[in-house]
Short mmCIF file of C-alpha atoms and ligand atoms in Angstrom, two decimals:
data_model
loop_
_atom_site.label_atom_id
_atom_site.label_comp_id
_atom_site.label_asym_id
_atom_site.label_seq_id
_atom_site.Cartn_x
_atom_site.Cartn_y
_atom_site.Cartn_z
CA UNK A 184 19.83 257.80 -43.56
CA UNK A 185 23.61 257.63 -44.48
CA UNK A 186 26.81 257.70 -42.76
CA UNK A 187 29.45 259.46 -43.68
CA UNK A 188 33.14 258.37 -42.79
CA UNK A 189 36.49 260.59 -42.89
CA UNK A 190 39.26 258.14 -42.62
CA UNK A 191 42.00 260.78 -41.93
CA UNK A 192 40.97 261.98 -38.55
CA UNK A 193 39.33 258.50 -37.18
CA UNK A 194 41.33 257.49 -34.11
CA UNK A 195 40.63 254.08 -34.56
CA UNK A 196 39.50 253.27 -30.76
CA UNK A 197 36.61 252.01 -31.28
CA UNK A 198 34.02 254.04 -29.28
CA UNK A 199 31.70 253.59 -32.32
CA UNK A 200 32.18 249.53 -32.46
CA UNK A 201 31.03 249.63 -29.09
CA UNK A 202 27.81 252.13 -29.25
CA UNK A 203 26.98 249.62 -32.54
CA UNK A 204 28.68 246.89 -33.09
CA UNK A 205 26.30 245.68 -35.42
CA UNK A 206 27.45 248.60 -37.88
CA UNK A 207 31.31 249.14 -37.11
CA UNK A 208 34.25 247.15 -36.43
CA UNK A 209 37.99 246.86 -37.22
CA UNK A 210 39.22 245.12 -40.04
CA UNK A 211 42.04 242.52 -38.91
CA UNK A 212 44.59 245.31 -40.81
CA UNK A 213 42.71 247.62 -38.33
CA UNK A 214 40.98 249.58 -40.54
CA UNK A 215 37.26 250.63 -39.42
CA UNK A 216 34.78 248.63 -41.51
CA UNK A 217 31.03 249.79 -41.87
CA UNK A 218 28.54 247.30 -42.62
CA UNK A 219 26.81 249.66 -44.61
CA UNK A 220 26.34 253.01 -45.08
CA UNK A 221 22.48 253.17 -45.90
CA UNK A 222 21.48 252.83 -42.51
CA UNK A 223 18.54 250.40 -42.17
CA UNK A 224 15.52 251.95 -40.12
CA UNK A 225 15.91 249.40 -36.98
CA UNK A 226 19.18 250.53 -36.60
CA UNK A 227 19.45 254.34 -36.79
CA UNK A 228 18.60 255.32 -33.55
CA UNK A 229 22.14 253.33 -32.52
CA UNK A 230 23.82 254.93 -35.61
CA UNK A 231 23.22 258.64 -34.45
CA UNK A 232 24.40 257.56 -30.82
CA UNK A 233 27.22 256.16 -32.33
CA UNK A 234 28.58 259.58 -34.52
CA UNK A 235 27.36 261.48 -31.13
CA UNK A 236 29.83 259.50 -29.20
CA UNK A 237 32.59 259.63 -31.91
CA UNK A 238 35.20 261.59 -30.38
CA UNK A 239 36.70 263.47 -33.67
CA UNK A 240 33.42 263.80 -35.16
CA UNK A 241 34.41 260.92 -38.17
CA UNK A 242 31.36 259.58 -38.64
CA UNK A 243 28.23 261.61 -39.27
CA UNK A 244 24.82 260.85 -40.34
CA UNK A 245 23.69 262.52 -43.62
CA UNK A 246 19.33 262.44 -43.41
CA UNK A 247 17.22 261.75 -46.29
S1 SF4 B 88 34.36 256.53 -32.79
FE1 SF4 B 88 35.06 257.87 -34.45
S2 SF4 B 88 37.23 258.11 -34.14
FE2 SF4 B 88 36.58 256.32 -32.96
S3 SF4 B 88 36.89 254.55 -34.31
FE3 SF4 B 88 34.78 255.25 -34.59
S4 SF4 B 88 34.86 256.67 -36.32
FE4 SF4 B 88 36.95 256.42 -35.59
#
């Protein structure tokens, strides 16, 4: 599984850091920063919750 990340419409509030922290947070120039966009198995479950919950639709999982 990938993400997929469109920097032009994210919001940049964070709903996503919160759902998974362990795969998004804010740079300290408050850019979003993903650990890594091949999602490892123990975490996709928390990455799909995560692009549910994104309010602008910015992040999206691509399946393999
Ligand atoms: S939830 Fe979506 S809009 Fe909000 S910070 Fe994350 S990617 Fe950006």
């Amino acid at each position: 599984m990938k993400i997929m990340y469109n920097s032009a419409t994210c919001n940049h509030y964070g709903v996503c850091c919160e759902e998974a922290p362990e795969l998004f947070s804010f740079a300290e120039d408050g850019s979003l920063r993903i650990q890594t966009y091949d999602i490892p198995p123990d975490l996709e479950d928390k990455a799909r919750d995560a692009c549910m919950m994104c309010p602008t639709q910015s992040i999206q999982v691509e399946e393999e």
